[in-house]
PDB file of C-alpha atoms in Angstrom:
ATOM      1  CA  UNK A   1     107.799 116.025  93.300  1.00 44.00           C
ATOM      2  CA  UNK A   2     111.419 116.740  93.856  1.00 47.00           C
ATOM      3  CA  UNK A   3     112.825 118.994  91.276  1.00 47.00           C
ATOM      4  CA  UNK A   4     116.252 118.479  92.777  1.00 55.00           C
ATOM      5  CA  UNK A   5     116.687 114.811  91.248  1.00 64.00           C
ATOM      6  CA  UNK A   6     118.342 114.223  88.189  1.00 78.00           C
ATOM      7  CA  UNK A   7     116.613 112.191  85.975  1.00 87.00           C
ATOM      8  CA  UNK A   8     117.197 110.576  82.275  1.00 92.00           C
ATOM      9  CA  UNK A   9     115.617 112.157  79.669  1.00 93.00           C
ATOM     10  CA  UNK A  10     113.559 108.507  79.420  1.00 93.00           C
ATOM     11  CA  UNK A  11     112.151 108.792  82.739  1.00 94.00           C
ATOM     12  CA  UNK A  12     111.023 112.402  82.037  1.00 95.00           C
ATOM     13  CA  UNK A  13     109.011 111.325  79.021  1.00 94.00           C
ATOM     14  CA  UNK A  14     107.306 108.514  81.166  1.00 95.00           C
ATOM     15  CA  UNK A  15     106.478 110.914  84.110  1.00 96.00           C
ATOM     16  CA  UNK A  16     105.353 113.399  81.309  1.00 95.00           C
ATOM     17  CA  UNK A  17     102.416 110.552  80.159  1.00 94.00           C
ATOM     18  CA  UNK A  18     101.087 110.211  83.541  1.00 96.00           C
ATOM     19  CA  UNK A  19      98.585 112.316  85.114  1.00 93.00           C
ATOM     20  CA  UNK A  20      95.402 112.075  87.023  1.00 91.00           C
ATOM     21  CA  UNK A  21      93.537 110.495  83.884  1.00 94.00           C
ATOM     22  CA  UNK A  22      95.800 107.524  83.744  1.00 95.00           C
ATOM     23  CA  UNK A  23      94.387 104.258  84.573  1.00 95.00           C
ATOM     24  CA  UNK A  24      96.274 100.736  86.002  1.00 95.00           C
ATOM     25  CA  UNK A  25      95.391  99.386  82.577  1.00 96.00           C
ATOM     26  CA  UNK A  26      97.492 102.345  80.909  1.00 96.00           C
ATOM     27  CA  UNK A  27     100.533 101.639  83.506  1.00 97.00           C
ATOM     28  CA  UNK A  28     100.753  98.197  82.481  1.00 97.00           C
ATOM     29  CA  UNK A  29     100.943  98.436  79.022  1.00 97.00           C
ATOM     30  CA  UNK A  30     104.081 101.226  79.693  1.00 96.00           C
ATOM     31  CA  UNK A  31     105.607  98.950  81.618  1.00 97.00           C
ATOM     32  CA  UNK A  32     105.353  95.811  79.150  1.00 96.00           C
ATOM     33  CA  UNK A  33     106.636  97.857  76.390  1.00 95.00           C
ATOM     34  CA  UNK A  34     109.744  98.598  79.589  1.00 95.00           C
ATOM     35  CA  UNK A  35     109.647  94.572  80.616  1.00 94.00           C
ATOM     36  CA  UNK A  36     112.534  95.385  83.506  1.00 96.00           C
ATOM     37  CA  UNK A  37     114.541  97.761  84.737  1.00 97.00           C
ATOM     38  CA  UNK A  38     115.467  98.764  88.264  1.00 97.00           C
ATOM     39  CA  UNK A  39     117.186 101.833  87.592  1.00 96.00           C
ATOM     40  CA  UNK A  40     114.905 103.291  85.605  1.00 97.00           C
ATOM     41  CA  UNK A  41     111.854 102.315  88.309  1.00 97.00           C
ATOM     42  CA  UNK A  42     114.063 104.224  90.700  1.00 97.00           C
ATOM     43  CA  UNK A  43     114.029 106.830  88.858  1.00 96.00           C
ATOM     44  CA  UNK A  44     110.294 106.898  88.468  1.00 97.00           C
ATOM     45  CA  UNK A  45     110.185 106.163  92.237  1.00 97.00           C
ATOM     46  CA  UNK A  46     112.499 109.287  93.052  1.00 96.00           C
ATOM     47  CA  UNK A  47     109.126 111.433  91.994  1.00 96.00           C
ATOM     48  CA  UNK A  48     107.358 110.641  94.822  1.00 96.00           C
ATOM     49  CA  UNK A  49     103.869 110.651  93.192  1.00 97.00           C
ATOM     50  CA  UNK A  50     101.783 107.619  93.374  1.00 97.00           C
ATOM     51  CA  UNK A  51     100.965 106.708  89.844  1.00 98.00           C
ATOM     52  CA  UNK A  52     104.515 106.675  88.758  1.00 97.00           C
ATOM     53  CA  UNK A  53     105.769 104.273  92.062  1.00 98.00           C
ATOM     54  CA  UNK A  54     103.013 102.042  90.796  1.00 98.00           C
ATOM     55  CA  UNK A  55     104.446 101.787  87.268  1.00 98.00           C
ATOM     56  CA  UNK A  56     107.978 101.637  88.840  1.00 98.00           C
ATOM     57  CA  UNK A  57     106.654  98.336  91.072  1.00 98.00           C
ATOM     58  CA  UNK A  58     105.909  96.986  87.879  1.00 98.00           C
ATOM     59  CA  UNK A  59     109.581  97.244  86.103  1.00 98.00           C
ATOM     60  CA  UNK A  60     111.660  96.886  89.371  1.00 98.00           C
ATOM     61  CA  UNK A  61     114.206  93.624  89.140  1.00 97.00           C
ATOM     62  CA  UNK A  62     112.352  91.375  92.147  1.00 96.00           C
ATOM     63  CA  UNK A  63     116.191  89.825  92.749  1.00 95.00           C
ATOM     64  CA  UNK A  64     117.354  92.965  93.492  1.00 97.00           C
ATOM     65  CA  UNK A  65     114.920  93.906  96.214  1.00 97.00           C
ATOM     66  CA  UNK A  66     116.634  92.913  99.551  1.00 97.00           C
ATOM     67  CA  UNK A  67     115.356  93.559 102.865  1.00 97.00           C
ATOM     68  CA  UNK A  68     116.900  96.913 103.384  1.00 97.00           C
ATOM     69  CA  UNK A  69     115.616  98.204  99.940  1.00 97.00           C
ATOM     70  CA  UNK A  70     112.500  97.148 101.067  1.00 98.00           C
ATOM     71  CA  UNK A  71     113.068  98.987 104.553  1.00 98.00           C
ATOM     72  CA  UNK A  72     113.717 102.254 101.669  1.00 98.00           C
ATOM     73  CA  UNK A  73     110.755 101.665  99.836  1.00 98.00           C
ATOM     74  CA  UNK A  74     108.662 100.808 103.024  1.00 97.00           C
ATOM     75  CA  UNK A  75     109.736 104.189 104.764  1.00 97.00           C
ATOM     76  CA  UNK A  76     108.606 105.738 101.354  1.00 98.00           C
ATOM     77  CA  UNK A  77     105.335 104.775 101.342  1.00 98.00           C
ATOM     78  CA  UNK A  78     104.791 106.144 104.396  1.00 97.00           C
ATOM     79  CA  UNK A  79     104.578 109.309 102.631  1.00 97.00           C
ATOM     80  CA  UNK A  80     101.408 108.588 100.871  1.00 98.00           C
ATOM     81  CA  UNK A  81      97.963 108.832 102.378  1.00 98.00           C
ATOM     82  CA  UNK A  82      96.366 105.371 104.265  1.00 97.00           C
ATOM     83  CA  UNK A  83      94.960 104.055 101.453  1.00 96.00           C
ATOM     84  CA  UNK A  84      97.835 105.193  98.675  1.00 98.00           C
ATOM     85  CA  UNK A  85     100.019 103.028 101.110  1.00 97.00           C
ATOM     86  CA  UNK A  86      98.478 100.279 101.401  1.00 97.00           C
ATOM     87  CA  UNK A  87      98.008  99.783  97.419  1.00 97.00           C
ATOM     88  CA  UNK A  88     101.845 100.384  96.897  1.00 98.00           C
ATOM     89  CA  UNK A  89     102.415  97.783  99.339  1.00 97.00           C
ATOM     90  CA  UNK A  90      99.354  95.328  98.066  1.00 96.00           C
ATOM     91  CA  UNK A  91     100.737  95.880  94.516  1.00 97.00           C
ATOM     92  CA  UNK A  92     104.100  95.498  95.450  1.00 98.00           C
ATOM     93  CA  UNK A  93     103.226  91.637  96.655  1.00 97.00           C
ATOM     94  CA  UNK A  94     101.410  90.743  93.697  1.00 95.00           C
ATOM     95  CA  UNK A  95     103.795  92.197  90.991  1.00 97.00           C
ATOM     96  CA  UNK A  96     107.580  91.438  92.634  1.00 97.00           C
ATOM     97  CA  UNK A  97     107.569  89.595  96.075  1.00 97.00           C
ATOM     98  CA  UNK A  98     105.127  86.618  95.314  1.00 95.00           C
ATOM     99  CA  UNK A  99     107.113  86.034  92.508  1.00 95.00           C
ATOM    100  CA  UNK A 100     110.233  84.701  94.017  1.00 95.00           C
ATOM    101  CA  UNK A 101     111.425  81.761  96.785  1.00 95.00           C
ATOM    102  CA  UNK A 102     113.685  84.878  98.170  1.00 97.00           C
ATOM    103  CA  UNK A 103     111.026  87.448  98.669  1.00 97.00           C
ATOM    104  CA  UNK A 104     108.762  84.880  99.502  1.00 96.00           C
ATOM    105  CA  UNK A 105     110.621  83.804 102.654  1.00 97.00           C
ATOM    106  CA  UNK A 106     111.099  87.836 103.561  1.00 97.00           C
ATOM    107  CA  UNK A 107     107.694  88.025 103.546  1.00 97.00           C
ATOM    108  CA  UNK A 108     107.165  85.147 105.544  1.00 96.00           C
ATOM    109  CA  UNK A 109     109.402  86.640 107.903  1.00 97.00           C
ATOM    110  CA  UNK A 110     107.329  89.770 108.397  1.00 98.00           C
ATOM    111  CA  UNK A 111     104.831  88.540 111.043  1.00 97.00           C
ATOM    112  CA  UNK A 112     106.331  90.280 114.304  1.00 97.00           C
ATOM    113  CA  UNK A 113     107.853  93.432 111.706  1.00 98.00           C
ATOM    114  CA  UNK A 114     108.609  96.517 113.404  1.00 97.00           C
ATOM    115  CA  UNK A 115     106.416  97.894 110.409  1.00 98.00           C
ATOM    116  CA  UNK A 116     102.965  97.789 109.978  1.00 98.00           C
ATOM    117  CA  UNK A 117     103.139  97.304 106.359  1.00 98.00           C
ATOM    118  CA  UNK A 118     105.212  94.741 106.432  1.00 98.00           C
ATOM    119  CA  UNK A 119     102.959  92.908 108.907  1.00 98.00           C
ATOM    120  CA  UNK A 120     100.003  93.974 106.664  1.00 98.00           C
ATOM    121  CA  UNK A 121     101.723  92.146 104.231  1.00 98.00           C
ATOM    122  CA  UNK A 122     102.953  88.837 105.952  1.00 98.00           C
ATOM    123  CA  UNK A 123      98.867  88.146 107.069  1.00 97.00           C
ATOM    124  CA  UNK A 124      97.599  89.268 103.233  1.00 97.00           C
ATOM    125  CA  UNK A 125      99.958  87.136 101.695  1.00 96.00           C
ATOM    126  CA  UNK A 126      98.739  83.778 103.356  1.00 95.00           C
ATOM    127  CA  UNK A 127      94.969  84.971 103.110  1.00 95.00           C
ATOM    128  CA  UNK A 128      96.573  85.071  98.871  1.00 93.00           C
ATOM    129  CA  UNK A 129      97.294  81.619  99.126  1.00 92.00           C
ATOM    130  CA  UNK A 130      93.968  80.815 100.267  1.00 90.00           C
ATOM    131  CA  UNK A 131      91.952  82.592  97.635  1.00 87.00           C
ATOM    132  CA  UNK A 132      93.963  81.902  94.678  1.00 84.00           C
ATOM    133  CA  UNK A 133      93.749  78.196  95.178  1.00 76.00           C
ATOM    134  CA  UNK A 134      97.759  77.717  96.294  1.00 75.00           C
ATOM    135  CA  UNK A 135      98.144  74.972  98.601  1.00 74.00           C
ATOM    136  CA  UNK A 136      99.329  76.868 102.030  1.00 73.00           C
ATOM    137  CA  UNK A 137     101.230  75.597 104.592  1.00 77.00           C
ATOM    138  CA  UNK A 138     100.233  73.540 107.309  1.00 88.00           C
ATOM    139  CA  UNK A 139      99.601  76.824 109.585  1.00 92.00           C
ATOM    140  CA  UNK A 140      96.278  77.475 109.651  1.00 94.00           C
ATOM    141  CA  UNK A 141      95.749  76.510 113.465  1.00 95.00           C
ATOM    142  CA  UNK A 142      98.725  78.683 114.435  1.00 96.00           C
ATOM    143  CA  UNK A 143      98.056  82.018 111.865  1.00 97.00           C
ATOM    144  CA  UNK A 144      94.279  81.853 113.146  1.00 97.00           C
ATOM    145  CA  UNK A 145      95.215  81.771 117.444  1.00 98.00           C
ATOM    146  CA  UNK A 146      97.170  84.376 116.701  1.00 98.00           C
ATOM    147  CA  UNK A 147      94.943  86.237 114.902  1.00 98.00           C
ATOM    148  CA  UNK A 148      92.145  85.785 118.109  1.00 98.00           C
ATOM    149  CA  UNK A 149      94.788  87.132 120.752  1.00 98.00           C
ATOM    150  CA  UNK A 150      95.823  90.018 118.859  1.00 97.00           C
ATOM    151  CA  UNK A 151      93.832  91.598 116.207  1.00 98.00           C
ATOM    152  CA  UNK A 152      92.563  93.839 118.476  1.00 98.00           C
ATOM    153  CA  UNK A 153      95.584  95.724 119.077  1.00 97.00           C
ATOM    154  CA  UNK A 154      97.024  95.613 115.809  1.00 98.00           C
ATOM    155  CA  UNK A 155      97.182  99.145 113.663  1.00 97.00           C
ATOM    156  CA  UNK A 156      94.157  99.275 110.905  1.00 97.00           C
ATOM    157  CA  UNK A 157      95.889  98.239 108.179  1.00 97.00           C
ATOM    158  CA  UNK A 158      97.291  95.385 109.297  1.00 98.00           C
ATOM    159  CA  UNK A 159      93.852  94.357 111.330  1.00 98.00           C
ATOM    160  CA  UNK A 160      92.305  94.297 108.171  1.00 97.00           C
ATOM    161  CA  UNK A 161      94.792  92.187 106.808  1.00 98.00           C
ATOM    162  CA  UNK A 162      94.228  89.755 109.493  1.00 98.00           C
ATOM    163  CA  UNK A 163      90.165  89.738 109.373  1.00 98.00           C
ATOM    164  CA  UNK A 164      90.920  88.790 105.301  1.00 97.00           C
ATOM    165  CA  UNK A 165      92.938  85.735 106.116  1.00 97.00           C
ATOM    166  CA  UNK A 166      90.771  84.520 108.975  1.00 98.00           C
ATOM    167  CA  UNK A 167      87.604  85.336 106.392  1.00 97.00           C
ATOM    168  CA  UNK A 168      89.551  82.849 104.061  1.00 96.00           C
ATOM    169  CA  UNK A 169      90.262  80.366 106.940  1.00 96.00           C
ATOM    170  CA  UNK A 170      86.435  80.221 107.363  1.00 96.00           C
ATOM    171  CA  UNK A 171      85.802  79.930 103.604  1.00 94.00           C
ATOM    172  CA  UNK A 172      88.083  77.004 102.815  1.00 92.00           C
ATOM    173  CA  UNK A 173      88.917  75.265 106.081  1.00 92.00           C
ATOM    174  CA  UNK A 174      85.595  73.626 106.768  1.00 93.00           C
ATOM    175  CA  UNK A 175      86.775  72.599 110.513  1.00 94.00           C
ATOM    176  CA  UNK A 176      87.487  76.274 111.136  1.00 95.00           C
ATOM    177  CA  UNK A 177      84.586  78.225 109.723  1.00 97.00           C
ATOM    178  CA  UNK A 178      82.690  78.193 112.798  1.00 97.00           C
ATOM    179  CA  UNK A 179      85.526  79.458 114.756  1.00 98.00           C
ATOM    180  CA  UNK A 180      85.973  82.230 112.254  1.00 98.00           C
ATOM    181  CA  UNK A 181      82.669  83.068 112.517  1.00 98.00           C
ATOM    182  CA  UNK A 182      82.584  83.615 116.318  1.00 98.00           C
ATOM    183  CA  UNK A 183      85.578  85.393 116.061  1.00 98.00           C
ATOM    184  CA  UNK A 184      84.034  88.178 113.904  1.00 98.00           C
ATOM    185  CA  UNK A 185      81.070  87.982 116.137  1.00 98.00           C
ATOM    186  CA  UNK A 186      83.029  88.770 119.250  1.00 98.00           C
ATOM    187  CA  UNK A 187      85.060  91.763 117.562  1.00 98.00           C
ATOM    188  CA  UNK A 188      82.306  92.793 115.186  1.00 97.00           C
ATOM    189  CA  UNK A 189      84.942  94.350 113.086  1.00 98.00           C
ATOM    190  CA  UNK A 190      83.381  95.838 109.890  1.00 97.00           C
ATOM    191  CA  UNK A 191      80.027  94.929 111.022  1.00 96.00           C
ATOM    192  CA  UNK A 192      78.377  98.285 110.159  1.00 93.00           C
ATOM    193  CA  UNK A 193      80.550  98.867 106.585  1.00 92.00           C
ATOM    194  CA  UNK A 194      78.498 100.000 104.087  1.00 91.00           C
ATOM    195  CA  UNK A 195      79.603  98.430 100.299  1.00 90.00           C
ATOM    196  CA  UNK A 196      79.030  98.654  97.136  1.00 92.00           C
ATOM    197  CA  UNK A 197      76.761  96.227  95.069  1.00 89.00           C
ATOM    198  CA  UNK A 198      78.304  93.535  94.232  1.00 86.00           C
ATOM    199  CA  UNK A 199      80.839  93.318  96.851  1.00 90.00           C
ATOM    200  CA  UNK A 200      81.182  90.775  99.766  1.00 93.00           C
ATOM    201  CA  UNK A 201      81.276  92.255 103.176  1.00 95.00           C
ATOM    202  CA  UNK A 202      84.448  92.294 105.616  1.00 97.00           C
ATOM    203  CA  UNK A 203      82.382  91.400 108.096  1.00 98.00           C
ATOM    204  CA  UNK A 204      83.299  87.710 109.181  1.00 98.00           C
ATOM    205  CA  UNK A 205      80.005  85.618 109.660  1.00 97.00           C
ATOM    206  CA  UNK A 206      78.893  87.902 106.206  1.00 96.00           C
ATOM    207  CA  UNK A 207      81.934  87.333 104.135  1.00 97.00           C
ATOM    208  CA  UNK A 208      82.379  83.454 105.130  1.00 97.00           C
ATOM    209  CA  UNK A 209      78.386  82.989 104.266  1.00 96.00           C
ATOM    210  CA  UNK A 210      78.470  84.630 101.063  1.00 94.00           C
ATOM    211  CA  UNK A 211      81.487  83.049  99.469  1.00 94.00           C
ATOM    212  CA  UNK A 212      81.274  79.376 100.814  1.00 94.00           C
ATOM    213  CA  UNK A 213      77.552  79.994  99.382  1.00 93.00           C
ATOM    214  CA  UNK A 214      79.313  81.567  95.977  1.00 89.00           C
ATOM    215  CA  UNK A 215      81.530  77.806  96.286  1.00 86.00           C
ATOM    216  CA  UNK A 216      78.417  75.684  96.670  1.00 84.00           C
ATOM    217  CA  UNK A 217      75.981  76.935  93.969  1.00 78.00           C
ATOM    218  CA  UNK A 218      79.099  77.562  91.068  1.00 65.00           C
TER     219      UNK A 218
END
Protein backbone atom coordinates (compact mmCIF):
# COMPACT_ATOMS: atom_id res chain seq x y z
CA UNK A 1 0.00 0.00 0.00
CA UNK A 2 1.19 3.49 -0.58
CA UNK A 3 1.48 5.42 2.56
CA UNK A 4 2.28 8.50 0.53
CA UNK A 5 -1.50 9.06 -0.66
CA UNK A 6 -3.72 11.21 1.05
CA UNK A 7 -6.81 9.82 1.76
CA UNK A 8 -10.31 11.00 3.50
CA UNK A 9 -10.82 9.98 6.74
CA UNK A 10 -13.99 7.85 5.00
CA UNK A 11 -11.83 5.88 2.87
CA UNK A 12 -9.53 5.05 5.84
CA UNK A 13 -12.40 3.57 7.81
CA UNK A 14 -13.41 1.39 4.70
CA UNK A 15 -9.78 0.15 4.08
CA UNK A 16 -9.66 -0.36 7.95
CA UNK A 17 -12.83 -3.15 7.55
CA UNK A 18 -11.12 -5.08 4.97
CA UNK A 19 -8.70 -7.74 5.49
CA UNK A 20 -7.97 -11.22 4.40
CA UNK A 21 -11.29 -12.55 6.13
CA UNK A 22 -13.52 -10.42 4.02
CA UNK A 23 -15.68 -12.09 1.59
CA UNK A 24 -17.40 -10.64 -2.01
CA UNK A 25 -20.64 -10.94 -0.08
CA UNK A 26 -19.19 -8.46 2.69
CA UNK A 27 -17.89 -5.96 -0.24
CA UNK A 28 -21.20 -5.70 -1.63
CA UNK A 29 -23.13 -4.89 1.13
CA UNK A 30 -20.28 -1.81 1.83
CA UNK A 31 -20.75 -0.75 -1.31
CA UNK A 32 -24.75 -0.68 -1.33
CA UNK A 33 -24.75 1.16 1.84
CA UNK A 34 -21.94 3.67 -0.66
CA UNK A 35 -24.47 3.23 -3.93
CA UNK A 36 -21.81 5.58 -6.12
CA UNK A 37 -19.03 7.43 -5.92
CA UNK A 38 -15.99 7.74 -8.15
CA UNK A 39 -13.87 9.68 -6.01
CA UNK A 40 -14.14 7.85 -3.20
CA UNK A 41 -13.48 4.33 -5.37
CA UNK A 42 -10.33 6.15 -6.38
CA UNK A 43 -9.43 6.55 -3.35
CA UNK A 44 -9.92 2.95 -2.39
CA UNK A 45 -8.18 2.14 -5.71
CA UNK A 46 -5.04 4.39 -4.78
CA UNK A 47 -4.29 1.35 -2.08
CA UNK A 48 -3.31 -0.92 -4.44
CA UNK A 49 -4.59 -4.06 -2.61
CA UNK A 50 -7.01 -6.27 -4.29
CA UNK A 51 -9.97 -6.47 -2.02
CA UNK A 52 -10.38 -2.79 -1.79
CA UNK A 53 -10.12 -2.25 -6.02
CA UNK A 54 -12.87 -4.82 -5.98
CA UNK A 55 -15.13 -2.79 -3.68
CA UNK A 56 -13.99 0.39 -5.56
CA UNK A 57 -15.30 -1.44 -9.10
CA UNK A 58 -18.39 -1.65 -7.37
CA UNK A 59 -18.99 2.28 -6.46
CA UNK A 60 -17.09 3.73 -9.53
CA UNK A 61 -19.58 6.14 -11.80
CA UNK A 62 -19.63 3.68 -15.20
CA UNK A 63 -20.16 7.29 -17.26
CA UNK A 64 -17.15 8.42 -16.06
CA UNK A 65 -14.93 5.58 -17.16
CA UNK A 66 -13.50 6.63 -20.62
CA UNK A 67 -11.05 4.80 -22.54
CA UNK A 68 -7.99 6.36 -21.11
CA UNK A 69 -9.21 5.77 -17.46
CA UNK A 70 -9.59 2.46 -18.46
CA UNK A 71 -5.95 2.47 -20.08
CA UNK A 72 -5.12 3.76 -15.95
CA UNK A 73 -6.96 1.15 -14.42
CA UNK A 74 -5.83 -1.51 -17.05
CA UNK A 75 -2.02 -0.63 -16.46
CA UNK A 76 -3.01 -1.07 -12.70
CA UNK A 77 -4.03 -4.32 -12.74
CA UNK A 78 -1.12 -5.35 -14.14
CA UNK A 79 0.25 -5.11 -10.79
CA UNK A 80 -1.66 -7.94 -9.36
CA UNK A 81 -0.81 -11.59 -9.79
CA UNK A 82 -2.48 -13.64 -13.13
CA UNK A 83 -5.36 -14.57 -11.56
CA UNK A 84 -5.96 -11.20 -9.20
CA UNK A 85 -5.97 -9.58 -12.77
CA UNK A 86 -8.06 -11.25 -14.45
CA UNK A 87 -10.95 -11.02 -11.63
CA UNK A 88 -10.49 -7.13 -11.49
CA UNK A 89 -10.97 -7.12 -15.07
CA UNK A 90 -13.93 -9.99 -15.12
CA UNK A 91 -15.58 -7.97 -12.29
CA UNK A 92 -15.03 -4.85 -13.80
CA UNK A 93 -17.37 -6.08 -16.97
CA UNK A 94 -20.05 -7.37 -14.96
CA UNK A 95 -20.39 -4.48 -12.38
CA UNK A 96 -19.66 -1.09 -14.74
CA UNK A 97 -18.98 -1.79 -18.52
CA UNK A 98 -21.97 -4.18 -19.38
CA UNK A 99 -24.00 -1.75 -17.93
CA UNK A 100 -23.86 1.00 -20.43
CA UNK A 101 -24.36 1.55 -24.57
CA UNK A 102 -20.88 3.65 -24.07
CA UNK A 103 -18.78 1.05 -22.41
CA UNK A 104 -20.45 -1.43 -24.27
CA UNK A 105 -19.20 -0.21 -27.66
CA UNK A 106 -15.44 0.26 -25.93
CA UNK A 107 -15.58 -3.08 -25.23
CA UNK A 108 -16.64 -4.07 -28.47
CA UNK A 109 -13.83 -2.24 -29.71
CA UNK A 110 -11.25 -4.24 -27.80
CA UNK A 111 -10.78 -7.22 -30.18
CA UNK A 112 -7.28 -6.26 -31.84
CA UNK A 113 -6.30 -4.17 -28.15
CA UNK A 114 -2.77 -3.60 -27.65
CA UNK A 115 -3.72 -5.17 -24.14
CA UNK A 116 -4.35 -8.49 -23.31
CA UNK A 117 -6.95 -7.68 -20.87
CA UNK A 118 -8.74 -5.76 -22.86
CA UNK A 119 -8.83 -8.50 -25.52
CA UNK A 120 -9.62 -10.96 -22.65
CA UNK A 121 -12.42 -8.90 -22.21
CA UNK A 122 -13.84 -8.14 -25.79
CA UNK A 123 -14.02 -12.38 -26.40
CA UNK A 124 -15.62 -12.89 -22.55
CA UNK A 125 -18.04 -10.38 -23.09
CA UNK A 126 -19.74 -12.02 -26.25
CA UNK A 127 -19.27 -15.63 -24.69
CA UNK A 128 -21.68 -13.29 -21.65
CA UNK A 129 -24.16 -12.76 -24.11
CA UNK A 130 -24.35 -16.27 -24.93
CA UNK A 131 -24.75 -17.71 -21.48
CA UNK A 132 -26.96 -15.23 -19.98
CA UNK A 133 -29.56 -15.68 -22.63
CA UNK A 134 -28.93 -11.96 -24.45
CA UNK A 135 -29.62 -12.10 -27.98
CA UNK A 136 -25.92 -11.48 -29.63
CA UNK A 137 -25.18 -10.12 -32.69
CA UNK A 138 -25.19 -11.67 -35.89
CA UNK A 139 -21.26 -12.57 -35.48
CA UNK A 140 -20.98 -15.82 -34.58
CA UNK A 141 -19.42 -17.07 -38.01
CA UNK A 142 -16.89 -14.23 -37.89
CA UNK A 143 -15.92 -14.29 -33.74
CA UNK A 144 -15.56 -18.24 -34.20
CA UNK A 145 -12.89 -18.09 -37.70
CA UNK A 146 -11.16 -15.93 -35.83
CA UNK A 147 -10.99 -17.72 -32.93
CA UNK A 148 -9.59 -21.07 -35.20
CA UNK A 149 -6.69 -18.89 -36.83
CA UNK A 150 -5.52 -17.41 -33.75
CA UNK A 151 -6.08 -18.83 -30.41
CA UNK A 152 -3.03 -20.40 -30.55
CA UNK A 153 -0.94 -17.46 -30.33
CA UNK A 154 -2.93 -15.46 -28.14
CA UNK A 155 -1.48 -14.78 -24.33
CA UNK A 156 -3.33 -17.25 -21.63
CA UNK A 157 -5.68 -15.10 -20.48
CA UNK A 158 -7.11 -14.04 -23.34
CA UNK A 159 -6.94 -17.82 -24.97
CA UNK A 160 -9.06 -18.78 -22.33
CA UNK A 161 -11.35 -16.18 -23.01
CA UNK A 162 -11.64 -17.31 -26.48
CA UNK A 163 -12.06 -21.28 -25.73
CA UNK A 164 -15.25 -19.85 -23.33
CA UNK A 165 -16.98 -18.14 -26.18
CA UNK A 166 -16.33 -20.83 -28.77
CA UNK A 167 -17.55 -23.44 -25.76
CA UNK A 168 -20.78 -21.21 -25.84
CA UNK A 169 -20.88 -21.13 -29.71
CA UNK A 170 -21.04 -24.97 -29.49
CA UNK A 171 -23.64 -24.93 -26.69
CA UNK A 172 -26.24 -22.67 -28.28
CA UNK A 173 -25.51 -22.50 -32.00
CA UNK A 174 -26.64 -25.96 -33.00
CA UNK A 175 -25.03 -25.51 -36.70
CA UNK A 176 -21.71 -24.78 -35.01
CA UNK A 177 -21.30 -27.30 -32.23
CA UNK A 178 -19.57 -29.71 -34.29
CA UNK A 179 -17.15 -27.23 -35.47
CA UNK A 180 -16.49 -26.23 -31.91
CA UNK A 181 -15.94 -29.49 -31.04
CA UNK A 182 -13.17 -30.23 -33.60
CA UNK A 183 -11.69 -27.17 -32.79
CA UNK A 184 -10.97 -28.19 -29.15
CA UNK A 185 -9.98 -31.51 -30.49
CA UNK A 186 -7.29 -30.11 -32.71
CA UNK A 187 -5.82 -27.69 -29.89
CA UNK A 188 -6.71 -29.93 -26.98
CA UNK A 189 -6.58 -26.90 -24.84
CA UNK A 190 -7.51 -27.80 -21.21
CA UNK A 191 -7.79 -31.33 -22.09
CA UNK A 192 -5.84 -32.67 -19.07
CA UNK A 193 -7.41 -29.86 -16.33
CA UNK A 194 -8.24 -31.39 -13.37
CA UNK A 195 -11.71 -29.68 -11.63
CA UNK A 196 -13.54 -29.67 -8.97
CA UNK A 197 -16.90 -31.63 -8.53
CA UNK A 198 -19.40 -30.07 -9.81
CA UNK A 199 -17.74 -28.06 -12.37
CA UNK A 200 -17.90 -28.34 -16.24
CA UNK A 201 -14.63 -28.81 -17.95
CA UNK A 202 -12.84 -26.12 -20.32
CA UNK A 203 -12.17 -28.64 -22.43
CA UNK A 204 -14.31 -28.08 -25.71
CA UNK A 205 -15.92 -31.49 -26.83
CA UNK A 206 -16.36 -31.87 -22.58
CA UNK A 207 -17.84 -28.53 -21.85
CA UNK A 208 -20.22 -28.43 -25.10
CA UNK A 209 -21.44 -32.22 -24.07
CA UNK A 210 -22.13 -31.49 -20.61
CA UNK A 211 -24.11 -28.30 -20.87
CA UNK A 212 -26.17 -28.90 -24.15
CA UNK A 213 -26.87 -32.28 -22.05
CA UNK A 214 -27.60 -29.87 -18.76
CA UNK A 215 -30.17 -27.90 -21.70
CA UNK A 216 -31.84 -31.12 -22.80
CA UNK A 217 -32.73 -32.98 -19.55
CA UNK A 218 -33.78 -29.36 -17.45
Amino acid sequence: MDNKVKRSSEAENILARINSQTKLGDLRKIAKDIKKNHDLAMELWSSEAFLPRLLAILIMDKKLLTQATLNKLDKDMLTHPFNERNNLMDWLMANQLAKDKKTIALMESWKDSDSALQRRIFWYYQARLRWTGQTPPDNTEDLLSSIEADIMKEEPEVKWAMNFLAGWIGVYDEKMRARCIKLGERTELYKDEVVAKGCTPSYLPEFITIEVNKRQNS
